[in-house]
Amino acid sequence: MSGIIKLGVVGDPIDHSLSPKIHKLFAERANIEIEYEAFNVVAANLNSFIKNFFDDGGRGLNVTLPHKIDCLNSVDEISPLVKKIGAANTLKRLEGSNQIFADSTDGAGLINGLLEARITPIKSDILIIGAGGAAQSIIHALQNSCPRVIAIANRTKGKVKPVVSRFPPLDHDDLFPNTQVVDIETYLNEWDYQGFHTVINATSAREDSNFIWCELLPIESATNFYDLSYSNLEEITPFIRWARQQGNSNTGKKISDGFGMLIHQAALSFEIWTGIKPDTTITKAELFDG
Ligand code: NAP
């Protein structure tokens, strides 16, 4: 591959994005030259920014909050996955044309992050807390990884039903039939439930919030916990702190923050743009030091 590949990420705010450092590491290890810049763009300028970026020779653009849905107004083609979830995080200029294509790597990134944390979705009961953009972008990938059921709980209950209705039961095969997505009330009242094998935090609740994590929900002593949020080296996220206090610590339960998902969704974007699967063995120390 010859020439510098022009890439970037667009969001608002964007100051704390780790994407430039991650992609620089991917490129160094893959021995290719890239330029990856972070762009702070307000919603009113998003469309013209995207057009100009690709007209000026850009090959690929990550899209982050709050533009994951609105960016679809600026593209020519979308993947079947984006059609399903209604949001994208990866834009690409199609080779040999000026057309812009949108895809999403969040869901597959989560699945790789879960597997890296040794959490297996197959045949499990999964709880997602949160019904915002991140929750919606992971449900399809989770449903495809053959759990028994995915239950959704959210602070604002009225937001759950519209999300659930976007994800009808998915038939796999005889071995893993009919994975359903339900609201938490349906799970508790109508299912012969097993208790959650895995609880995924997809909220943006932070330290200063008064959120009580899944109070009164069937958390088992062996329940695994995965937080989409991640912390730097010195800290832990509030959800991880709460998770460590649940049940018995000797059950082999897995607890992980979303650093793995962050790296894996980035790696999948990198592959979409360059055709290269990058080395994903990146540590927090490499990103948070300096
Ligand atoms: P979003 O669309 O703004 O949705 C936020 C969600 O959090 C909503 O369900 C909201 O509930 C809930 N929430 C916020 N504050 C809360 C509180 N104090 N108590 C209870 N619930 C609260 O945000 P998003 O895009 O889904 O992002 C969610 C999180 O995922 C963010 O922290 C983001 O950094 C993380 N994320 C990580 C990765 C990764 O690669 N690791 C990728 C994508 C996202 P209401 O509906 O009641 O407001």
PDB file of C-alpha atoms in Angstrom, residues 11-12 41-48 66-67 70:
ATOM      1  CA  GLY A  11     -17.520  14.160  17.464  1.00  0.00           C
ATOM      2  CA  ASP A  12     -18.473  16.923  19.870  1.00  0.00           C
ATOM      3  CA  VAL A  41     -17.640  19.469  14.713  1.00  0.00           C
ATOM      4  CA  VAL A  42     -21.046  20.778  15.857  1.00  0.00           C
ATOM      5  CA  ALA A  43     -24.206  19.167  14.482  1.00  0.00           C
ATOM      6  CA  ALA A  44     -25.007  22.076  12.145  1.00  0.00           C
ATOM      7  CA  ASN A  45     -21.679  21.589  10.294  1.00  0.00           C
ATOM      8  CA  LEU A  46     -21.611  17.790  10.213  1.00  0.00           C
ATOM      9  CA  ASN A  47     -22.862  17.266   6.668  1.00  0.00           C
ATOM     10  CA  SER A  48     -20.475  19.761   5.051  1.00  0.00           C
ATOM     11  CA  PRO A  66     -23.498  12.898  19.217  1.00  0.00           C
ATOM     12  CA  HIS A  67     -23.309  12.225  15.451  1.00  0.00           C
ATOM     13  CA  ASP A  70     -27.161  12.121  11.948  1.00  0.00           C
TER      14      ASP A  70
END
